PDB file of C-alpha atoms in Angstrom:
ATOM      1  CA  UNK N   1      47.614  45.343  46.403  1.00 54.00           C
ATOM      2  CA  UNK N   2      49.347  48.906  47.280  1.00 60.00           C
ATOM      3  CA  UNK N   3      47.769  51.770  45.657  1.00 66.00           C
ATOM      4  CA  UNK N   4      50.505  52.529  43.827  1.00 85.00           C
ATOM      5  CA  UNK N   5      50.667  49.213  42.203  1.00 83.00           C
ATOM      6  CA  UNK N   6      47.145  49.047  41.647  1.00 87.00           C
ATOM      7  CA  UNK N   7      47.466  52.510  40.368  1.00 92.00           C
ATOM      8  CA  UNK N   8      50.280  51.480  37.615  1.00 95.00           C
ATOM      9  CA  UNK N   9      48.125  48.314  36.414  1.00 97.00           C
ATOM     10  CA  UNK N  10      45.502  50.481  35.968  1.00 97.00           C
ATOM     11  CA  UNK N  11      47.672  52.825  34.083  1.00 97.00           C
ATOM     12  CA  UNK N  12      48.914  49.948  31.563  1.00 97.00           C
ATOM     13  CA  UNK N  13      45.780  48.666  30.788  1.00 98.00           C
ATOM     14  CA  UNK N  14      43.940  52.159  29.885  1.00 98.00           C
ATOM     15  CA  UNK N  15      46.899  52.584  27.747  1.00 97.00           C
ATOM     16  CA  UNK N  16      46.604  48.997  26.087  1.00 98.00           C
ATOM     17  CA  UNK N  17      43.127  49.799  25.749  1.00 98.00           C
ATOM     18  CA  UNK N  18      43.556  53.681  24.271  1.00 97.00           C
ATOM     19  CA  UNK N  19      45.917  52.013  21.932  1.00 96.00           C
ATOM     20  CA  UNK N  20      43.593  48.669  20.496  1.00 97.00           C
ATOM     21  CA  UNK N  21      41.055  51.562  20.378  1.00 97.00           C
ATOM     22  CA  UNK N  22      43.057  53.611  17.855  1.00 96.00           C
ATOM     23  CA  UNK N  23      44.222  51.002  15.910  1.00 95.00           C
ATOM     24  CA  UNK N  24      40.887  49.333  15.690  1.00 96.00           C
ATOM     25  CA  UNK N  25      41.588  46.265  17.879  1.00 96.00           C
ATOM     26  CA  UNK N  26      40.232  44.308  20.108  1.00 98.00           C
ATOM     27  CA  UNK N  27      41.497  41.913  23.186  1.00 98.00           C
ATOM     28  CA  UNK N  28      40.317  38.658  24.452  1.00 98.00           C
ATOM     29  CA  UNK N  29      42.302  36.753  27.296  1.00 98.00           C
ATOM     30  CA  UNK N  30      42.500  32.889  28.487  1.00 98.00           C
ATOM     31  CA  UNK N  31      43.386  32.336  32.383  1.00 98.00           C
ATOM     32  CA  UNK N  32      43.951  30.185  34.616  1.00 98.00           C
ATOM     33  CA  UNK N  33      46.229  31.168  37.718  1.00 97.00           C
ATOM     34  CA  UNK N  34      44.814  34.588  37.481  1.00 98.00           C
ATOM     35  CA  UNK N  35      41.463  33.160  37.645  1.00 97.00           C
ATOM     36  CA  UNK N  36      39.832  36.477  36.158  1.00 98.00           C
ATOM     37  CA  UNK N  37      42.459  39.266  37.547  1.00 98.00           C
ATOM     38  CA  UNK N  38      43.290  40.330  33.946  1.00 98.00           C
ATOM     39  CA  UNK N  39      39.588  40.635  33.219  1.00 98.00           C
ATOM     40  CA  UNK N  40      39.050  42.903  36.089  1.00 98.00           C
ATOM     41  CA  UNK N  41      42.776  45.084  35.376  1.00 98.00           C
ATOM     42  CA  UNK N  42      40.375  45.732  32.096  1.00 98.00           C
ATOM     43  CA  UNK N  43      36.919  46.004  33.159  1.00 98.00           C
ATOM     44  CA  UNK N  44      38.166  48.774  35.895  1.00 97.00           C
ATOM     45  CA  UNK N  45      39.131  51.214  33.090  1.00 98.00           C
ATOM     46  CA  UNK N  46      35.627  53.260  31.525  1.00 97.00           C
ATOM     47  CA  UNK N  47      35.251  52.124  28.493  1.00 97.00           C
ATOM     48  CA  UNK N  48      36.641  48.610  28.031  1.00 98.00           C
ATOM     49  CA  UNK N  49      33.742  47.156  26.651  1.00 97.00           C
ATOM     50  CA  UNK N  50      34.405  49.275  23.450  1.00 96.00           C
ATOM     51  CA  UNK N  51      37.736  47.045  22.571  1.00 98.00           C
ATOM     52  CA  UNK N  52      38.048  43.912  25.390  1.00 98.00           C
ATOM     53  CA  UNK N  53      35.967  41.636  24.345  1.00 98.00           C
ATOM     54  CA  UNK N  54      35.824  39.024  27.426  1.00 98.00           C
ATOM     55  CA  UNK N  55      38.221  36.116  29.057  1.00 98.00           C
ATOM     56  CA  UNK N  56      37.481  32.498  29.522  1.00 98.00           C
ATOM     57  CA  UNK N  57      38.707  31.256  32.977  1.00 98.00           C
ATOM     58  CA  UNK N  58      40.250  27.730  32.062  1.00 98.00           C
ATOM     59  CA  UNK N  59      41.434  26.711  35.385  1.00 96.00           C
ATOM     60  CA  UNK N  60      41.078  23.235  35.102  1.00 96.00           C
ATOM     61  CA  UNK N  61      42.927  21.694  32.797  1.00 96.00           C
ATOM     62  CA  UNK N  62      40.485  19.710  30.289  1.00 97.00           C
ATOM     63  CA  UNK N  63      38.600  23.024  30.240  1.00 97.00           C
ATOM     64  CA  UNK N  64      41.654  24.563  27.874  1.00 98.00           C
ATOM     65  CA  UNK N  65      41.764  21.621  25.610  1.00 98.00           C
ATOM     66  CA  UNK N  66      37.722  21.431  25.387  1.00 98.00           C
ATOM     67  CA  UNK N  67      36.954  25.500  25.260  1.00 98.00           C
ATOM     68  CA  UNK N  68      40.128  26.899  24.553  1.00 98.00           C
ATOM     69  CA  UNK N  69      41.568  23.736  21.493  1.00 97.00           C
ATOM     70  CA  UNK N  70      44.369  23.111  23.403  1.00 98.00           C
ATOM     71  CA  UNK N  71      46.324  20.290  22.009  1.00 98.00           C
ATOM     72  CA  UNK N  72      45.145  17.713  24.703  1.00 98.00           C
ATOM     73  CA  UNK N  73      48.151  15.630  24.002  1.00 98.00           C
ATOM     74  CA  UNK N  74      50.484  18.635  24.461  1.00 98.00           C
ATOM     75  CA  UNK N  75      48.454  19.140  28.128  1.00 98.00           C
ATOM     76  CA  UNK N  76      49.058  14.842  28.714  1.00 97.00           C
ATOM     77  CA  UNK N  77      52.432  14.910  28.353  1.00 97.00           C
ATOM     78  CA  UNK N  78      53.502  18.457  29.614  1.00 97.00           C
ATOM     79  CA  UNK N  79      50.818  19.430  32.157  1.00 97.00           C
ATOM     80  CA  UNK N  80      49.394  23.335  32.104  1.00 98.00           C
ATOM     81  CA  UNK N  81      52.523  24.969  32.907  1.00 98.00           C
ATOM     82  CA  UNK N  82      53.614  25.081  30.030  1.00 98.00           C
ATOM     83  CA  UNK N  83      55.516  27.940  26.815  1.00 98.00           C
ATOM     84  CA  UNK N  84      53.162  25.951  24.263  1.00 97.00           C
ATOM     85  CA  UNK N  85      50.331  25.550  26.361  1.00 98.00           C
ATOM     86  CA  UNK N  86      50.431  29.342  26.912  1.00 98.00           C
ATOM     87  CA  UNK N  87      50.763  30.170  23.227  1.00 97.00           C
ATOM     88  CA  UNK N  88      48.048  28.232  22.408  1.00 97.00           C
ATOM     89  CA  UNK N  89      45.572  29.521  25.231  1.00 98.00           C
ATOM     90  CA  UNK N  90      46.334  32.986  23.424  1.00 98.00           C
ATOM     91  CA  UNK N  91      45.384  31.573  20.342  1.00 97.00           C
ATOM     92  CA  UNK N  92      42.493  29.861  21.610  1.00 97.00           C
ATOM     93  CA  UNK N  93      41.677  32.953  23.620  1.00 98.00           C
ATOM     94  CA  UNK N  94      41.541  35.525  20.393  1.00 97.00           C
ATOM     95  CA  UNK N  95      39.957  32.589  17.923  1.00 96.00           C
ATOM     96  CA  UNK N  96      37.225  31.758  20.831  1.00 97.00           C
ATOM     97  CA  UNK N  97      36.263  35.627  21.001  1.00 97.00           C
ATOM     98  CA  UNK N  98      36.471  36.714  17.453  1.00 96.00           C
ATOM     99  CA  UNK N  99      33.151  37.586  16.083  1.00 93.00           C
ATOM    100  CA  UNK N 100      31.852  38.924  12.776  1.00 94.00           C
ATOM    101  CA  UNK N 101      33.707  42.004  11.601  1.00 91.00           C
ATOM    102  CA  UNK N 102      36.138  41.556  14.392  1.00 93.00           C
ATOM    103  CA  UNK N 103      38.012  39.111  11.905  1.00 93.00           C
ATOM    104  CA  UNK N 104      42.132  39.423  12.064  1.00 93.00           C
ATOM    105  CA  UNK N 105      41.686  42.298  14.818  1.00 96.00           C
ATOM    106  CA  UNK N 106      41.564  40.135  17.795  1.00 97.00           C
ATOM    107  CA  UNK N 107      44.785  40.149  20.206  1.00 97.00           C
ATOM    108  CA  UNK N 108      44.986  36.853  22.622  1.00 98.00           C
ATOM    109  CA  UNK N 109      46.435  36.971  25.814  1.00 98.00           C
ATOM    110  CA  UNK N 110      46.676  34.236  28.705  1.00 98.00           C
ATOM    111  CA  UNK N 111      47.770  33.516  31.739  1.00 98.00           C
ATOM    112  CA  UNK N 112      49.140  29.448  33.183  1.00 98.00           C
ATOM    113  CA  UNK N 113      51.240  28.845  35.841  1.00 98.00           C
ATOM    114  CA  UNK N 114      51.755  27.953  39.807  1.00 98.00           C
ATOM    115  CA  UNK N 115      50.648  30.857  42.152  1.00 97.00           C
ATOM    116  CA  UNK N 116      51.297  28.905  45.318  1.00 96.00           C
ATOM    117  CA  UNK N 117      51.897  28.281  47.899  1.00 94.00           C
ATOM    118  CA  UNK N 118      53.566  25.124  47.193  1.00 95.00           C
ATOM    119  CA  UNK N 119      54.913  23.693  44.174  1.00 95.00           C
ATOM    120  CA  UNK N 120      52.640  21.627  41.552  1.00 94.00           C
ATOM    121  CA  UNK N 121      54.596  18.714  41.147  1.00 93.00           C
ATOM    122  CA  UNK N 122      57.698  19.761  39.237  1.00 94.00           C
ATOM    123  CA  UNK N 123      56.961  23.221  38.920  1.00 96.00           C
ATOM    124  CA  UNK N 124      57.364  25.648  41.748  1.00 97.00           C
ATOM    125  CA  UNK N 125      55.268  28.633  42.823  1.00 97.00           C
ATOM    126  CA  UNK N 126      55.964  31.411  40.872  1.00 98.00           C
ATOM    127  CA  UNK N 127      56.954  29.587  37.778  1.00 98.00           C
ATOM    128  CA  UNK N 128      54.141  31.510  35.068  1.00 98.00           C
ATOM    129  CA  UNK N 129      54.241  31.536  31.404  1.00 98.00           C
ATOM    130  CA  UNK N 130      52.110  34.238  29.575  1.00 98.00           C
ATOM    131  CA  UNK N 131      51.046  34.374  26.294  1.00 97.00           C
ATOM    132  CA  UNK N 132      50.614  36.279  23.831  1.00 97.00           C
ATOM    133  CA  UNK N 133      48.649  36.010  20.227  1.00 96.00           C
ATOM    134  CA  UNK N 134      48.329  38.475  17.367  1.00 94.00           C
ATOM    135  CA  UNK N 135      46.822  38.163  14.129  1.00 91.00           C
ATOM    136  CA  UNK N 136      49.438  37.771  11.047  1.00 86.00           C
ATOM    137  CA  UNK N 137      50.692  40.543   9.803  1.00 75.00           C
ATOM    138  CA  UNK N 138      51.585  42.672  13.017  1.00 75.00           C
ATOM    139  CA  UNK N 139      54.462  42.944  14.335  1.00 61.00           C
ATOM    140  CA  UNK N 140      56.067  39.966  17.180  1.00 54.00           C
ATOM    141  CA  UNK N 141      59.114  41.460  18.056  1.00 54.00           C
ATOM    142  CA  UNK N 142      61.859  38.993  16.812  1.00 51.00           C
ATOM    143  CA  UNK N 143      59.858  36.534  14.399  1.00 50.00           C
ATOM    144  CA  UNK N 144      61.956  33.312  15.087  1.00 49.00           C
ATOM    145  CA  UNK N 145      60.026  30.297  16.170  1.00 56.00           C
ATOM    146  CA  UNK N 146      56.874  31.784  17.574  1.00 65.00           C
ATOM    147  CA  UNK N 147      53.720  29.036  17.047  1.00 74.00           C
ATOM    148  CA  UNK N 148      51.706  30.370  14.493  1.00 71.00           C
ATOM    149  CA  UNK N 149      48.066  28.709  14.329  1.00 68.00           C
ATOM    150  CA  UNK N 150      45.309  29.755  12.230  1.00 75.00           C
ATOM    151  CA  UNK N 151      46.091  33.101  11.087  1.00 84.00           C
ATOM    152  CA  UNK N 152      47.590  33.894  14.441  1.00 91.00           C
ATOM    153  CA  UNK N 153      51.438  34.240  15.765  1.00 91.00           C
ATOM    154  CA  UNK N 154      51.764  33.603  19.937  1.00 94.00           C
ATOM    155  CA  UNK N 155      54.762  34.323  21.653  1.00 94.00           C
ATOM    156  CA  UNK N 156      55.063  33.003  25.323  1.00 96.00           C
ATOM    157  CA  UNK N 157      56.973  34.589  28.041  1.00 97.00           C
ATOM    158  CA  UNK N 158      58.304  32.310  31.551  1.00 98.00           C
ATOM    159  CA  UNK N 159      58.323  33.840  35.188  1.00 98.00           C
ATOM    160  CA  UNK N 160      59.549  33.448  38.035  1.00 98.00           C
ATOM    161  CA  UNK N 161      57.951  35.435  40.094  1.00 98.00           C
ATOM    162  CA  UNK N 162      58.392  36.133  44.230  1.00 97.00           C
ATOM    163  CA  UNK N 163      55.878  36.382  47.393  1.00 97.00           C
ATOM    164  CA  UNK N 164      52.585  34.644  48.187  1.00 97.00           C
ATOM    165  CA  UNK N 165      50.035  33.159  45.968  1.00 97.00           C
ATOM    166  CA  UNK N 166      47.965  36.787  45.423  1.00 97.00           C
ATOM    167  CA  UNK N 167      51.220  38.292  44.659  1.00 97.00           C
ATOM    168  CA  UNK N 168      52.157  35.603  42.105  1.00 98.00           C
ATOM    169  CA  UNK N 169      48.573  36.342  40.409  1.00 98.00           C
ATOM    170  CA  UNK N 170      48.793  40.171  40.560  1.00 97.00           C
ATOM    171  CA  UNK N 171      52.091  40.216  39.494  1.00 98.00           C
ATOM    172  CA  UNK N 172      51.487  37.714  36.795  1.00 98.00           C
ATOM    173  CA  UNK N 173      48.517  40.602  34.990  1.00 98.00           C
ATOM    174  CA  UNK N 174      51.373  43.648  35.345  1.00 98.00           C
ATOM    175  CA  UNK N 175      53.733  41.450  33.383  1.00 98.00           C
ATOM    176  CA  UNK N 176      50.683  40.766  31.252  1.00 98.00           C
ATOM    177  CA  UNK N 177      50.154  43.887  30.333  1.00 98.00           C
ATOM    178  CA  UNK N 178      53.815  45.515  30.577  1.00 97.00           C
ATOM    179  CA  UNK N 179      54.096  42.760  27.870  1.00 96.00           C
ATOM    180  CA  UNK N 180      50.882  43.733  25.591  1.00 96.00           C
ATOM    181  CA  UNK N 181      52.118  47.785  26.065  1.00 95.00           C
ATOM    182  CA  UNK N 182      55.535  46.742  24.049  1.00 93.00           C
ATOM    183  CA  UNK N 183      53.565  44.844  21.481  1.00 91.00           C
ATOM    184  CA  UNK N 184      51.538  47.675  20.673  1.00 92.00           C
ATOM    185  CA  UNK N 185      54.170  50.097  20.997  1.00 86.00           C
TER     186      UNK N 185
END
């Protein structure tokens, strides 16, 4: 990664961090093409342990229906690259690492896609959703249709994103958390 990218990642997710601090939240994520990238963008940043609370690396794809409560049907007929599947990896992601006193203050976010270099099947490299899940009651942007799932709203986002396979993944945490920075805005 350039310096200057790495420097703006950085940038984003001490922000998203300084903000969950404020507001007294905390962030959990789910991945799988990223295979722990969006952990480390936080874990880099001084102080992340106060408000990110871990991620659960679901690469294969019973692991997200067994750890994450992915519908397993959903992943049957669909496969991993998925909106829904992303949603609920969110959800799964925030419900899996919300502990006592941490109840309704837990933001999911996750990662599911093809980073290359071929195509999966169907889907081609680059194609990405992410998700993202936030307890009832704040904001989503534009409310209409997002899955809502045990006292959680997730909103997914589809990429298509250019370049080789460690592009695909790095470029799949900045849109990450470009996407978590307007949520908390």
């Amino acid at each position: 990664m350039v310096a200057s990218a790495r420097d703006e990642v950085d940038r984003m997710a001490a922000s998203a961090l300084d903000r969950c601090r404020d507001a007294g939240l905390y962030l959990a994520a789910a991945e799988s093409l990223t295979g722990g990238l969006l952990a480390d963008a936080f874990v880099r940043i001084p102080g992340a342990s106060d408000v990110f609370l871990g991620s659960a690396v679901t690469y294969d794809i019973a692991a997200k229906a067994s750890i994450l409560g992915v519908d397993a049907d959903l992943l049957s007929s669909q496969g991993a690259v998925h909106p829904k599947v992303a949603e609920q990896m969110a959800i799964g992601a925030a419900r899996l690492y919300t502990q006592r006193g941490h109840e309704g203050r837990v933001i999911g976010l996750s990662t599911t896609g093809v980073a290359g270099p071929g195509p999966d099947g169907a889907d081609p490299a680059g194609l990405v959703y992410i998700g993202i899940a936030l307890p009832e009651g704040m904001a989503l942007g534009d409310d209409s249709g997002p899955t809502r799932l045990e006292g959680y709203r997730a909103r997914s986002l589809e990429l298509h994103l250019q370049g080789g396979r460690e592009d695909v993944r790095r470029g799949t945490v900045a849109q990450v958390l470009e996407r978590l920075g307007l949520a908390l805005a």
